[in-house]
PDB file of C-alpha atoms in Angstrom:
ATOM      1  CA  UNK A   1      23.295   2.088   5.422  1.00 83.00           C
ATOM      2  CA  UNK A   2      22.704   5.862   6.775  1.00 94.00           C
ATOM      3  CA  UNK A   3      22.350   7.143   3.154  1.00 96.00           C
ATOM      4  CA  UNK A   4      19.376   4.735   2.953  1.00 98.00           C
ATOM      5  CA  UNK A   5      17.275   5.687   6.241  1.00 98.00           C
ATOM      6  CA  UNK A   6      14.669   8.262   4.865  1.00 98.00           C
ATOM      7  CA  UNK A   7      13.981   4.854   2.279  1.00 98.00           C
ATOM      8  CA  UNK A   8      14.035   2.357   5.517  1.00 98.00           C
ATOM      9  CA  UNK A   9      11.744   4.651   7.564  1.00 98.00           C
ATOM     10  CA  UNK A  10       9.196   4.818   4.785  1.00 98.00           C
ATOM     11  CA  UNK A  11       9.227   1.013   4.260  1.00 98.00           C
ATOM     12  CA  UNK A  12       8.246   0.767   8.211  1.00 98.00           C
ATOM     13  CA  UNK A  13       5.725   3.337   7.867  1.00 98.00           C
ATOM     14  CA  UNK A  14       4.091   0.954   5.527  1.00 97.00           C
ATOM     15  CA  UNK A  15       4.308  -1.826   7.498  1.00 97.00           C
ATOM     16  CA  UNK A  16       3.408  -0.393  10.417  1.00 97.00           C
ATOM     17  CA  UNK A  17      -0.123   1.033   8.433  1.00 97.00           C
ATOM     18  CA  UNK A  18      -0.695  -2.126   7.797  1.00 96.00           C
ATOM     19  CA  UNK A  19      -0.641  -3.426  11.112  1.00 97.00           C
ATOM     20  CA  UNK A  20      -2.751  -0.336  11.897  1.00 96.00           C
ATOM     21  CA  UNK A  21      -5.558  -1.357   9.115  1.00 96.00           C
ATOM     22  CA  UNK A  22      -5.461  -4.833  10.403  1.00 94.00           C
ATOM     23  CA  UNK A  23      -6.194  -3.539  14.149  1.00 95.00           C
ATOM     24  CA  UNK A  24      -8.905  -1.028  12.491  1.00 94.00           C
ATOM     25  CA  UNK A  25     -10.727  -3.889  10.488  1.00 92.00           C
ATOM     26  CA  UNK A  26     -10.897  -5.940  13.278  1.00 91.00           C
ATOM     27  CA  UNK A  27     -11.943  -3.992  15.877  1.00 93.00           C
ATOM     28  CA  UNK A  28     -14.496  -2.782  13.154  1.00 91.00           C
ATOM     29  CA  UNK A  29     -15.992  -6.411  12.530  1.00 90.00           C
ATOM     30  CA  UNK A  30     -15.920  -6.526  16.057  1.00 90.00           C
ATOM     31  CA  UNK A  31     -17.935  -3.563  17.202  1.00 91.00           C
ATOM     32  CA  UNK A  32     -20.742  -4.719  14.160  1.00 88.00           C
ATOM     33  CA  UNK A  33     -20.661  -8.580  15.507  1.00 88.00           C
ATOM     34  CA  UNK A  34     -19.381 -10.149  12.539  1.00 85.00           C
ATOM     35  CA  UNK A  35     -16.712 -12.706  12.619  1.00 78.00           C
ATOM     36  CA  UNK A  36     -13.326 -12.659  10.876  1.00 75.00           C
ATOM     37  CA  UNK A  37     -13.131 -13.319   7.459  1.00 74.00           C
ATOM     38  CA  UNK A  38     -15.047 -11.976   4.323  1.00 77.00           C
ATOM     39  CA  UNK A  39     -17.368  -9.372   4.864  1.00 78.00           C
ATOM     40  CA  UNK A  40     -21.088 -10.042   3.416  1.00 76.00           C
ATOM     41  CA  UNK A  41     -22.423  -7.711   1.798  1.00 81.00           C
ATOM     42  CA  UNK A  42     -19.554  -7.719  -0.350  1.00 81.00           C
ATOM     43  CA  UNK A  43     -20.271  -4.022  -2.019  1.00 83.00           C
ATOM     44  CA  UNK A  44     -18.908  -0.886  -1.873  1.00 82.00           C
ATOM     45  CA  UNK A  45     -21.771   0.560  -0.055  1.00 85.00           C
ATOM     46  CA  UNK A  46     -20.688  -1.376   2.938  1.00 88.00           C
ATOM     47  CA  UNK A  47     -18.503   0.324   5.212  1.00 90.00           C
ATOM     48  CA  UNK A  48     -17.148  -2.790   7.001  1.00 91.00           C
ATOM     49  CA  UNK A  49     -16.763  -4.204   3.295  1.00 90.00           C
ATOM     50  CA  UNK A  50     -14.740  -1.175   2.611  1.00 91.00           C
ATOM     51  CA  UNK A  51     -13.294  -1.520   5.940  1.00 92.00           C
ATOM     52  CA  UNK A  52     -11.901  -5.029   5.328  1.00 91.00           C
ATOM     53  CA  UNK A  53     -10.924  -4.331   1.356  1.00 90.00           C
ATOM     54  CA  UNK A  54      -8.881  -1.260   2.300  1.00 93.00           C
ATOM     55  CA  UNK A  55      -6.947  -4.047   5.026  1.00 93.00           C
ATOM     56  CA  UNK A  56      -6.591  -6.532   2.385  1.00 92.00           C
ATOM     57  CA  UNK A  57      -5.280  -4.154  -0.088  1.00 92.00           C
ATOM     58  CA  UNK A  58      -2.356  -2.532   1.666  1.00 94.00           C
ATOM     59  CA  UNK A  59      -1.171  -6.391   2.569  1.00 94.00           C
ATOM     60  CA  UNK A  60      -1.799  -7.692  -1.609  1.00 94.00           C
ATOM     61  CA  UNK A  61       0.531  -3.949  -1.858  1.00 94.00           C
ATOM     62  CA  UNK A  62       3.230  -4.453   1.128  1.00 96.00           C
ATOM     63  CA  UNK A  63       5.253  -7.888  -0.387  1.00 95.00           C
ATOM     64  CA  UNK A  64       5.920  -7.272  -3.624  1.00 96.00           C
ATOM     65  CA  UNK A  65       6.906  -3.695  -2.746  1.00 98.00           C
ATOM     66  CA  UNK A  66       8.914  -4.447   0.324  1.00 97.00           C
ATOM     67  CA  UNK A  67      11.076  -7.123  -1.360  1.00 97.00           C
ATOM     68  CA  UNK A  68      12.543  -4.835  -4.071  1.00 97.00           C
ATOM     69  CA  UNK A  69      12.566  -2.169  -2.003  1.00 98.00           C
ATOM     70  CA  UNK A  70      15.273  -4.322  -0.046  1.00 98.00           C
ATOM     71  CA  UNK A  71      16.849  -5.444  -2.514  1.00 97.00           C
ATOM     72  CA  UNK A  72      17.299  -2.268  -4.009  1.00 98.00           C
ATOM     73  CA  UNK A  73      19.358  -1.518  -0.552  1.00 98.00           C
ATOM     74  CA  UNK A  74      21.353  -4.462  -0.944  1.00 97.00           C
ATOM     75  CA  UNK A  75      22.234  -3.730  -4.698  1.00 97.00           C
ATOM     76  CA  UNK A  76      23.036  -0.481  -4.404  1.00 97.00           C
ATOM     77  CA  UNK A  77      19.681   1.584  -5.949  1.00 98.00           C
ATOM     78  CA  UNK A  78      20.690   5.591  -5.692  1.00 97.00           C
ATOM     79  CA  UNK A  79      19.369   6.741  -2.064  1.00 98.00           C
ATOM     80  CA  UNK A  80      17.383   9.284  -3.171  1.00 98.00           C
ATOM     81  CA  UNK A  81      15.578   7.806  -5.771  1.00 98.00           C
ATOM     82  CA  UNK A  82      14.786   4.988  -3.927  1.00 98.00           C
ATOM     83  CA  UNK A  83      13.661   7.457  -0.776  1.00 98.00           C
ATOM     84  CA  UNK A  84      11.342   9.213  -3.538  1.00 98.00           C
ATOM     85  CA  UNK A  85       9.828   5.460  -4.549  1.00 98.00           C
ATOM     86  CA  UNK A  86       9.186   4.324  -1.216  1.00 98.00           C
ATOM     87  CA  UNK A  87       7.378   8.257  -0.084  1.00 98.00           C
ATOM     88  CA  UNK A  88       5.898   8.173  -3.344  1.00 98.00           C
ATOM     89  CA  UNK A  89       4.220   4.744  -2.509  1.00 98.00           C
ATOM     90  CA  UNK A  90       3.480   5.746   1.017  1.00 98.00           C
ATOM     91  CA  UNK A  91       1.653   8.600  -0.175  1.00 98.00           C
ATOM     92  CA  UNK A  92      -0.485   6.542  -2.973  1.00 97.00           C
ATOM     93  CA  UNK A  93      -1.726   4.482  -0.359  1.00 96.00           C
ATOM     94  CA  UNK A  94      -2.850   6.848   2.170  1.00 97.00           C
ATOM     95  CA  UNK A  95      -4.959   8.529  -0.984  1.00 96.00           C
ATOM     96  CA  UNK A  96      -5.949   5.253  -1.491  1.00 94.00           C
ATOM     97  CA  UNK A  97      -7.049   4.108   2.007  1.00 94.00           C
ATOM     98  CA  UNK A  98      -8.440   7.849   2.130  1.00 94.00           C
ATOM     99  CA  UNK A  99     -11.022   7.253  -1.086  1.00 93.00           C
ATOM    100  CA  UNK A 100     -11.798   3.807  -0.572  1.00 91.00           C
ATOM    101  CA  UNK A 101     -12.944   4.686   3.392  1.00 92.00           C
ATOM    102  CA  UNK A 102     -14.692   7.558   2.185  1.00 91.00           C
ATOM    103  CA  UNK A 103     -16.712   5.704   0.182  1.00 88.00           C
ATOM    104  CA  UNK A 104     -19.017   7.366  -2.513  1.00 86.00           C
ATOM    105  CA  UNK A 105     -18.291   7.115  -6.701  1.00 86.00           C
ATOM    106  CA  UNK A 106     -14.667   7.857  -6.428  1.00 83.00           C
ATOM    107  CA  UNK A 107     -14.461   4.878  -3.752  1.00 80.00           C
ATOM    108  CA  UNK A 108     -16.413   2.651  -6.579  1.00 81.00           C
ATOM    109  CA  UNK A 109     -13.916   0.370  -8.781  1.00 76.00           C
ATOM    110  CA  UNK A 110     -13.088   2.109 -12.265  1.00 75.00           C
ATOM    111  CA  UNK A 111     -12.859   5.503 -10.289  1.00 86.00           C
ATOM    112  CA  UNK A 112     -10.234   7.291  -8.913  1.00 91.00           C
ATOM    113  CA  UNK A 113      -9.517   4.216  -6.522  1.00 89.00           C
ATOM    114  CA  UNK A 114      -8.659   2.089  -9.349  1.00 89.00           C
ATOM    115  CA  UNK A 115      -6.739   4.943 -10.269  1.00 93.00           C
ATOM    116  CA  UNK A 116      -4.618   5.241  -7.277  1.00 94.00           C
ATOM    117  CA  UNK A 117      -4.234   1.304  -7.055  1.00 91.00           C
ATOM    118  CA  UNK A 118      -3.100   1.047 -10.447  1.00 94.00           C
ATOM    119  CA  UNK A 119      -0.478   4.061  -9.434  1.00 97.00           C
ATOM    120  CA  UNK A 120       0.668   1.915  -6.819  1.00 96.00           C
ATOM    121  CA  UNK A 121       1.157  -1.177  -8.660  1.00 96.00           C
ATOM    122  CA  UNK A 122       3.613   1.395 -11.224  1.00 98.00           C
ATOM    123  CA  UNK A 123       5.976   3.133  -8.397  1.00 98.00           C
ATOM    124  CA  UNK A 124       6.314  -0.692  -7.768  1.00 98.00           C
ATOM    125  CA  UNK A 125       6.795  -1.736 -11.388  1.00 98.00           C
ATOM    126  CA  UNK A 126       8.851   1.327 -11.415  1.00 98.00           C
ATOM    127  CA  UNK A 127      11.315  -0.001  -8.052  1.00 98.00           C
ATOM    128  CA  UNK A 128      11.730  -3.687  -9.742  1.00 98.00           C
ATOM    129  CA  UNK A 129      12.981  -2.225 -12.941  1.00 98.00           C
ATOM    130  CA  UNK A 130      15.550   0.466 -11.134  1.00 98.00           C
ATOM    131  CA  UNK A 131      16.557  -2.324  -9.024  1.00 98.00           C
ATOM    132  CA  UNK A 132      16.811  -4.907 -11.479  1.00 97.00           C
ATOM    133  CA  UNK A 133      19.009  -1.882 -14.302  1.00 97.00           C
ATOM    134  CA  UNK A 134      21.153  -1.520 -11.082  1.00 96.00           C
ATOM    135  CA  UNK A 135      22.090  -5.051 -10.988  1.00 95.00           C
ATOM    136  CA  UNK A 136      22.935  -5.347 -14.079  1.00 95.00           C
ATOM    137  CA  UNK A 137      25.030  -2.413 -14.334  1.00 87.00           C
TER     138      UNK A 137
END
C-alpha cells in the first residue's frame, strides 16, 4: 500500500476540496440570504450561480473518479501512473474551479471551462481504461 500513497493523498485532496466548496457555497448563499438549493439567476454572470456550479461540479467529478481510482489500487494499476492520474486530475480541477470563479468569457460554457471539464472527464476516461487493461492482464 506505501507504493500507492502519493495516489491516496491526491484522492483526499479531492475530497477534502470538495468538502471545502461545499462549506464555501454555503456560507456564500448564506452571507447573500438565499436558501439552499438552486441559485436564481441561473447565469454565469452570477457569482453565487458560479459559486454553487463550481460546488456541484467537483461532486458530478469526485464518484466516478474516486471509484476507479480505488480500484485501480486494488487491481494493481502501476503506482506512478496512477499518482500522475490522480495529480493530473487534481490539478484540472483547481484550473477549473479557478476559471469558473473568476468568471468573465473563459468562465462562459464553450470556453476554456468547458475545456478543462471535458479534460477532466478524459484523465477519468483515461483511469477506467488503465484500470480496466490491468484487470485483464
Amino acid at each position: 500500500m506505501e507504493a500507492y500513497t502519493l495516489s491516496l493523498i491526491g484522492l483526499l485532496v479531492l475530497s477534502l476540496l470538495s468538502v471545502c466548496l461545499a462549506i464555501y457555497s454555503g456560507a456564500s448563499k448564506g452571507r447573500a440570504g438565499v436558501l439552499s438549493g438552486p441559485v436564481i439567476p441561473a447565469n454565469d454572470d452570477n457569482l453565487l450561480y458560479r459559486i454553487d456550479r463550481v460546488h456541484m461540479n467537483s461532486v458530478e467529478a469526485l464518484v466516478p473518479f474516486v471509484v476507479p481510482a480505488i480500484l485501480a489500487i486494488l487491481v494493481g494499476v502501476e503506482p506512478m501512473m496512477l499518482a500522475a492520474l490522480v495529480w493530473g486530475q487534481i490539478a484540472i480541477r483547481l484550473l477549473h474551479l479557478t476559471v469558473y470563479l473568476r468568471g468573465g468569457k473563459a468562465a462562459k460554457g464553450g470556453n476554456l471551462r468547458t475545456i478543462l471539464y471535458v479534460s477532466g472527464a478524459l484523465v477519468t476516461l483515461s483511469l477506467v481504461v488503465v484500470t480496466g487493461w490491468t484487470i485483464l492482464l
